[in-house]
Amino acid sequence: MHRRSALSGLRPVDPSRDLGAVADLIQSAFADDLDEAGYAMLREMRALGRLGPLLWWVGGPASGVHQMLSGFVWLEEGKIVGNVTVTRAPYPGDRWIISNVAVAPPYRGRGIGRRLMEAAIEMVCGRRGRSVALQVRDDNDPALHVYRALGFQGLFGTVHLRLDRVVVPETLPPRDGIRIRPFASSDALTAYRLACAAIDQSAQDEHPVRPAQFEVTVEQRLGDWLRKMAGRMPSLRLVAEGDARLVGIVTVQAAAQVSGSLITLTVHPNARGLIEETLLRHALNHVSRWSHGPVVARHPTFHPAGVAAFRSLGFRTERTLLWMRRDL
Ligand SMILES: CC(C)(COP(=O)(O)OP(=O)(O)OC[C@H]1O[C@@H](n2cnc3c(N)ncnc32)[C@H](O)[C@@H]1OP(=O)(O)O)[C@@H](O)C(=O)NCCC(=O)NCCS
C-alpha cells in the first residue's frame, strides 16, 4: 500500500469514521451534477457516518453497508482530500464499478487521482475481477486524461435529456405498415428480444438485458391504478409493430429523482429514423394529460436518431456520460 504516514497518503476507506468527510468531498466535487438521488445518497452517508463505530453493529465488515462503501481515501495532514469508491457490479459478479473519484481542488494535479485509481484497480485484481468500468462526463478532460492513461476505453455514451415544460404535441399518424398500440403481457418475450437487438453489445456487457425487465407485474399494475385514482400520472407502455413484429417500445414512468417523468425509448436497428418521433409524441401527450413536466430521458449515443427525435421535440442535452472499461 502506498502509505506515507498515518496522517498523509492512501488508505482504505473506514466507513465508521470517513463517511461525513467523503460526503462533503463528493458534494463539492460534483455540485453541478447531483440530482435528488445523489443528494439522498449523501444524506444517507452522513446519517450512517454519525453512527461512528456503531456502524459495525449494522452488520460488520462483510455487510452490504461496508461493501457499498469500500474504496480508498487520500489524506493530507489527517484531512480527507481524495476518494475513490469500488463496488462489485450486481450482475455478473466478476465485473466491478469505480465511482466517486474526487480530489479536493487545492490538491489536484499532484498525481493523487491517479494513485487512487491505481489502488482501486489493484483491489479489483486482488478480488479476481474480470473488468472494471466507470462513467465520466464526456467534457471532463482531466478525468478522461487519467482514465485513458490507465488503459480505460470508451464504450458508449448516455445522453441526459430534459424538457422543462411540455407543450401538448400533435400526434403524428404512424408510417405505412406501422401500428402503435398498448403493450400487452404477451409482448414480454418479444420486447426482450427487441431490446437484445437494439442495445449495443458493449452496453449489454455492462447492464445485461433480462426477460424479467419486460414483465409488467401485478404490483406495477396496482401501483398505476392507485396513481390514477390519486390523480397522478400512471405509467404508459406503447409498442410499434411492423409486419407483425415489434420494432419499437416507449415507456413513461414517474421519476421521483426529478419530481417529473422519465421516458425510455427503444427502437430496432431496422426501424431507426422511422418511428422515434411518432412514439415520443404519444409519450408527451400522455405526460401532458397529467402534468406540465419536467420530463427527462437517458438515451444511448449508439442510437443518434433517438437523440435527434428528443431534441426535435424540445429536449435539451444536460450532459453526456461516457461508459469506460478496462479489462483485467
Ligand atoms: C478528475 C480528478 C479526480 C483528477 O484528480 P487529480 O489528483 O488532479 O489527478 P492527477 O493529478 O493524478 O492527474 C491529472 C491529470 O490530468 C491532466 N489534466 C489536468 N487538466 C487537464 C485538462 N484540462 N485536459 C487534459 N488533461 C488535464 C494533468 O496534466 C494530469 O495528467 P499527467 O499526470 O499526465 O500530467 C479531479 O480533477 C477531480 O476531483 N475532479 C472533480 C471530480 C470529477 O470530475 N471526478 C471524476 C468523475 S468521473
mmCIF file of N, CA, C and O in Angstrom, residues 97-150:
data_model
loop_
_atom_site.group_PDB
_atom_site.id
_atom_site.type_symbol
_atom_site.label_atom_id
_atom_site.label_comp_id
_atom_site.label_asym_id
_atom_site.label_seq_id
_atom_site.Cartn_x
_atom_site.Cartn_y
_atom_site.Cartn_z
ATOM 1 N N ILE A 97 -17.238 -1.772 -10.466
ATOM 2 C CA ILE A 97 -17.544 -0.390 -10.846
ATOM 3 C C ILE A 97 -16.723 0.553 -9.958
ATOM 4 O O ILE A 97 -16.668 0.359 -8.737
ATOM 5 N N ILE A 98 -16.135 1.555 -10.589
ATOM 6 C CA ILE A 98 -15.436 2.605 -9.837
ATOM 7 C C ILE A 98 -16.309 3.862 -9.897
ATOM 8 O O ILE A 98 -16.845 4.198 -10.957
ATOM 9 N N SER A 99 -16.473 4.531 -8.760
ATOM 10 C CA SER A 99 -17.279 5.762 -8.764
ATOM 11 C C SER A 99 -16.720 6.741 -7.719
ATOM 12 O O SER A 99 -15.776 6.405 -6.990
ATOM 13 N N ASN A 100 -17.332 7.909 -7.677
ATOM 14 C CA ASN A 100 -16.964 8.939 -6.676
ATOM 15 C C ASN A 100 -15.466 9.250 -6.659
ATOM 16 O O ASN A 100 -14.866 9.392 -5.596
ATOM 17 N N VAL A 101 -14.855 9.323 -7.844
ATOM 18 C CA VAL A 101 -13.435 9.682 -7.916
ATOM 19 C C VAL A 101 -13.362 11.198 -7.732
ATOM 20 O O VAL A 101 -13.888 11.954 -8.547
ATOM 21 N N ALA A 102 -12.757 11.629 -6.661
ATOM 22 C CA ALA A 102 -12.726 13.081 -6.398
ATOM 23 C C ALA A 102 -11.491 13.462 -5.601
ATOM 24 O O ALA A 102 -11.086 12.739 -4.689
ATOM 25 N N VAL A 103 -10.913 14.600 -5.980
ATOM 26 C CA VAL A 103 -9.781 15.171 -5.244
ATOM 27 C C VAL A 103 -10.145 16.635 -4.976
ATOM 28 O O VAL A 103 -10.650 17.325 -5.884
ATOM 29 N N ALA A 104 -9.931 17.098 -3.760
ATOM 30 C CA ALA A 104 -10.275 18.493 -3.418
ATOM 31 C C ALA A 104 -9.443 19.451 -4.281
ATOM 32 O O ALA A 104 -8.257 19.192 -4.530
ATOM 33 N N PRO A 105 -10.053 20.565 -4.751
ATOM 34 C CA PRO A 105 -9.374 21.442 -5.736
ATOM 35 C C PRO A 105 -7.931 21.826 -5.393
ATOM 36 O O PRO A 105 -7.056 21.719 -6.270
ATOM 37 N N PRO A 106 -7.583 22.206 -4.152
ATOM 38 C CA PRO A 106 -6.193 22.639 -3.928
ATOM 39 C C PRO A 106 -5.165 21.531 -4.129
ATOM 40 O O PRO A 106 -3.971 21.801 -4.225
ATOM 41 N N TYR A 107 -5.618 20.274 -4.144
ATOM 42 C CA TYR A 107 -4.676 19.153 -4.204
ATOM 43 C C TYR A 107 -4.639 18.485 -5.584
ATOM 44 O O TYR A 107 -3.984 17.475 -5.770
ATOM 45 N N ARG A 108 -5.382 19.065 -6.550
ATOM 46 C CA ARG A 108 -5.427 18.448 -7.887
ATOM 47 C C ARG A 108 -4.111 18.661 -8.642
ATOM 48 O O ARG A 108 -3.373 19.604 -8.340
ATOM 49 N N GLY A 109 -3.858 17.786 -9.613
ATOM 50 C CA GLY A 109 -2.665 17.943 -10.456
ATOM 51 C C GLY A 109 -1.386 17.479 -9.788
ATOM 52 O O GLY A 109 -0.288 17.755 -10.257
ATOM 53 N N ARG A 110 -1.498 16.746 -8.662
ATOM 54 C CA ARG A 110 -0.294 16.242 -7.971
ATOM 55 C C ARG A 110 -0.193 14.726 -8.059
ATOM 56 O O ARG A 110 0.558 14.109 -7.312
ATOM 57 N N GLY A 111 -1.042 14.114 -8.886
ATOM 58 C CA GLY A 111 -0.970 12.653 -9.042
ATOM 59 C C GLY A 111 -1.844 11.878 -8.060
ATOM 60 O O GLY A 111 -1.814 10.644 -8.050
ATOM 61 N N ILE A 112 -2.642 12.582 -7.237
ATOM 62 C CA ILE A 112 -3.461 11.876 -6.228
ATOM 63 C C ILE A 112 -4.576 11.071 -6.910
ATOM 64 O O ILE A 112 -4.813 9.908 -6.571
ATOM 65 N N GLY A 113 -5.243 11.692 -7.908
ATOM 66 C CA GLY A 113 -6.323 10.986 -8.609
ATOM 67 C C GLY A 113 -5.808 9.694 -9.230
ATOM 68 O O GLY A 113 -6.436 8.639 -9.120
ATOM 69 N N ARG A 114 -4.666 9.766 -9.846
ATOM 70 C CA ARG A 114 -4.089 8.584 -10.490
ATOM 71 C C ARG A 114 -3.754 7.502 -9.459
ATOM 72 O O ARG A 114 -4.030 6.324 -9.666
ATOM 73 N N ARG A 115 -3.187 7.904 -8.318
ATOM 74 C CA ARG A 115 -2.828 6.921 -7.279
ATOM 75 C C ARG A 115 -4.068 6.249 -6.704
ATOM 76 O O ARG A 115 -4.077 5.057 -6.415
ATOM 77 N N LEU A 116 -5.133 7.039 -6.531
ATOM 78 C CA LEU A 116 -6.386 6.451 -6.030
ATOM 79 C C LEU A 116 -6.918 5.421 -7.026
ATOM 80 O O LEU A 116 -7.336 4.324 -6.654
ATOM 81 N N MET A 117 -6.880 5.774 -8.317
ATOM 82 C CA MET A 117 -7.368 4.861 -9.362
ATOM 83 C C MET A 117 -6.510 3.594 -9.414
ATOM 84 O O MET A 117 -7.030 2.487 -9.573
ATOM 85 N N GLU A 118 -5.186 3.760 -9.289
ATOM 86 C CA GLU A 118 -4.302 2.576 -9.325
ATOM 87 C C GLU A 118 -4.626 1.638 -8.165
ATOM 88 O O GLU A 118 -4.670 0.424 -8.325
ATOM 89 N N ALA A 119 -4.895 2.247 -7.000
ATOM 90 C CA ALA A 119 -5.230 1.414 -5.830
ATOM 91 C C ALA A 119 -6.540 0.667 -6.072
ATOM 92 O O ALA A 119 -6.672 -0.510 -5.711
ATOM 93 N N ALA A 120 -7.499 1.352 -6.702
ATOM 94 C CA ALA A 120 -8.795 0.727 -6.968
ATOM 95 C C ALA A 120 -8.625 -0.463 -7.922
ATOM 96 O O ALA A 120 -9.182 -1.543 -7.709
ATOM 97 N N ILE A 121 -7.810 -0.268 -8.972
ATOM 98 C CA ILE A 121 -7.598 -1.346 -9.956
ATOM 99 C C ILE A 121 -6.893 -2.537 -9.289
ATOM 100 O O ILE A 121 -7.260 -3.692 -9.485
ATOM 101 N N GLU A 122 -5.887 -2.204 -8.446
ATOM 102 C CA GLU A 122 -5.161 -3.260 -7.715
ATOM 103 C C GLU A 122 -6.118 -4.075 -6.852
ATOM 104 O O GLU A 122 -6.041 -5.292 -6.782
ATOM 105 N N MET A 123 -7.051 -3.362 -6.196
ATOM 106 C CA MET A 123 -8.011 -4.042 -5.318
ATOM 107 C C MET A 123 -8.884 -5.012 -6.127
ATOM 108 O O MET A 123 -9.112 -6.150 -5.724
ATOM 109 N N VAL A 124 -9.347 -4.544 -7.307
ATOM 110 C CA VAL A 124 -10.215 -5.390 -8.137
ATOM 111 C C VAL A 124 -9.429 -6.606 -8.647
ATOM 112 O O VAL A 124 -9.942 -7.730 -8.657
ATOM 113 N N CYS A 125 -8.158 -6.391 -9.028
ATOM 114 C CA CYS A 125 -7.321 -7.523 -9.471
ATOM 115 C C CYS A 125 -7.205 -8.539 -8.334
ATOM 116 O O CYS A 125 -7.328 -9.744 -8.547
ATOM 117 N N GLY A 126 -7.004 -8.018 -7.104
ATOM 118 C CA GLY A 126 -6.859 -8.892 -5.932
ATOM 119 C C GLY A 126 -8.118 -9.706 -5.673
ATOM 120 O O GLY A 126 -8.063 -10.790 -5.088
ATOM 121 N N ARG A 127 -9.267 -9.190 -6.077
ATOM 122 C CA ARG A 127 -10.535 -9.937 -5.864
ATOM 123 C C ARG A 127 -10.916 -10.729 -7.118
ATOM 124 O O ARG A 127 -12.054 -11.108 -7.288
ATOM 125 N N ARG A 128 -9.951 -10.907 -8.012
ATOM 126 C CA ARG A 128 -10.147 -11.678 -9.255
ATOM 127 C C ARG A 128 -11.237 -11.111 -10.155
ATOM 128 O O ARG A 128 -11.963 -11.850 -10.828
ATOM 129 N N GLY A 129 -11.385 -9.775 -10.163
ATOM 130 C CA GLY A 129 -12.357 -9.142 -11.054
ATOM 131 C C GLY A 129 -11.898 -9.277 -12.503
ATOM 132 O O GLY A 129 -10.698 -9.318 -12.783
ATOM 133 N N ARG A 130 -12.865 -9.371 -13.421
ATOM 134 C CA ARG A 130 -12.524 -9.547 -14.834
ATOM 135 C C ARG A 130 -12.413 -8.205 -15.546
ATOM 136 O O ARG A 130 -11.700 -8.051 -16.523
ATOM 137 N N SER A 131 -13.187 -7.225 -15.048
ATOM 138 C CA SER A 131 -13.115 -5.892 -15.662
ATOM 139 C C SER A 131 -13.577 -4.853 -14.663
ATOM 140 O O SER A 131 -14.220 -5.178 -13.660
ATOM 141 N N VAL A 132 -13.227 -3.612 -14.967
ATOM 142 C CA VAL A 132 -13.659 -2.520 -14.109
ATOM 143 C C VAL A 132 -14.163 -1.400 -15.019
ATOM 144 O O VAL A 132 -13.565 -1.123 -16.059
ATOM 145 N N ALA A 133 -15.320 -0.822 -14.651
ATOM 146 C CA ALA A 133 -15.939 0.187 -15.512
ATOM 147 C C ALA A 133 -16.287 1.422 -14.687
ATOM 148 O O ALA A 133 -16.377 1.364 -13.453
ATOM 149 N N LEU A 134 -16.479 2.526 -15.383
ATOM 150 C CA LEU A 134 -16.855 3.766 -14.704
ATOM 151 C C LEU A 134 -17.592 4.663 -15.700
ATOM 152 O O LEU A 134 -17.585 4.410 -16.908
ATOM 153 N N GLN A 135 -18.233 5.698 -15.169
ATOM 154 C CA GLN A 135 -18.909 6.674 -16.017
ATOM 155 C C GLN A 135 -18.283 8.035 -15.793
ATOM 156 O O GLN A 135 -17.984 8.396 -14.648
ATOM 157 N N VAL A 136 -18.110 8.769 -16.889
ATOM 158 C CA VAL A 136 -17.472 10.082 -16.778
ATOM 159 C C VAL A 136 -18.121 11.016 -17.800
ATOM 160 O O VAL A 136 -18.508 10.577 -18.894
ATOM 161 N N ARG A 137 -18.264 12.287 -17.418
ATOM 162 C CA ARG A 137 -18.804 13.252 -18.385
ATOM 163 C C ARG A 137 -17.857 13.352 -19.564
ATOM 164 O O ARG A 137 -16.641 13.375 -19.388
ATOM 165 N N ASP A 138 -18.411 13.455 -20.769
ATOM 166 C CA ASP A 138 -17.537 13.456 -21.955
ATOM 167 C C ASP A 138 -16.764 14.763 -22.110
ATOM 168 O O ASP A 138 -15.920 14.877 -22.994
ATOM 169 N N ASP A 139 -17.064 15.778 -21.243
ATOM 170 C CA ASP A 139 -16.304 17.035 -21.307
ATOM 171 C C ASP A 139 -15.370 17.191 -20.097
ATOM 172 O O ASP A 139 -14.847 18.279 -19.862
ATOM 173 N N ASN A 140 -15.176 16.102 -19.339
ATOM 174 C CA ASN A 140 -14.325 16.171 -18.143
ATOM 175 C C ASN A 140 -12.885 15.790 -18.533
ATOM 176 O O ASN A 140 -12.433 14.655 -18.335
ATOM 177 N N ASP A 141 -12.160 16.755 -19.115
ATOM 178 C CA ASP A 141 -10.849 16.437 -19.694
ATOM 179 C C ASP A 141 -9.831 15.891 -18.690
ATOM 180 O O ASP A 141 -9.138 14.915 -19.004
ATOM 181 N N PRO A 142 -9.710 16.489 -17.480
ATOM 182 C CA PRO A 142 -8.710 15.922 -16.559
ATOM 183 C C PRO A 142 -9.009 14.458 -16.215
ATOM 184 O O PRO A 142 -8.099 13.616 -16.218
ATOM 185 N N ALA A 143 -10.300 14.141 -15.943
ATOM 186 C CA ALA A 143 -10.639 12.755 -15.581
ATOM 187 C C ALA A 143 -10.409 11.824 -16.771
ATOM 188 O O ALA A 143 -9.810 10.746 -16.623
ATOM 189 N N LEU A 144 -10.828 12.253 -17.975
ATOM 190 C CA LEU A 144 -10.624 11.409 -19.165
ATOM 191 C C LEU A 144 -9.136 11.126 -19.376
ATOM 192 O O LEU A 144 -8.739 10.019 -19.727
ATOM 193 N N HIS A 145 -8.324 12.159 -19.108
ATOM 194 C CA HIS A 145 -6.872 12.012 -19.276
ATOM 195 C C HIS A 145 -6.344 10.918 -18.337
ATOM 196 O O HIS A 145 -5.589 10.024 -18.761
ATOM 197 N N VAL A 146 -6.767 10.970 -17.078
ATOM 198 C CA VAL A 146 -6.294 9.969 -16.100
ATOM 199 C C VAL A 146 -6.777 8.569 -16.504
ATOM 200 O O VAL A 146 -6.003 7.612 -16.520
ATOM 201 N N TYR A 147 -8.072 8.446 -16.862
ATOM 202 C CA TYR A 147 -8.625 7.120 -17.153
ATOM 203 C C TYR A 147 -7.976 6.518 -18.403
ATOM 204 O O TYR A 147 -7.652 5.330 -18.424
ATOM 205 N N ARG A 148 -7.785 7.358 -19.435
ATOM 206 C CA ARG A 148 -7.175 6.813 -20.670
ATOM 207 C C ARG A 148 -5.739 6.375 -20.387
ATOM 208 O O ARG A 148 -5.300 5.328 -20.869
ATOM 209 N N ALA A 149 -5.020 7.185 -19.580
ATOM 210 C CA ALA A 149 -3.623 6.832 -19.271
ATOM 211 C C ALA A 149 -3.558 5.497 -18.528
ATOM 212 O O ALA A 149 -2.560 4.787 -18.604
ATOM 213 N N LEU A 150 -4.622 5.145 -17.825
ATOM 214 C CA LEU A 150 -4.630 3.882 -17.079
ATOM 215 C C LEU A 150 -5.254 2.745 -17.891
ATOM 216 O O LEU A 150 -5.527 1.674 -17.361
#
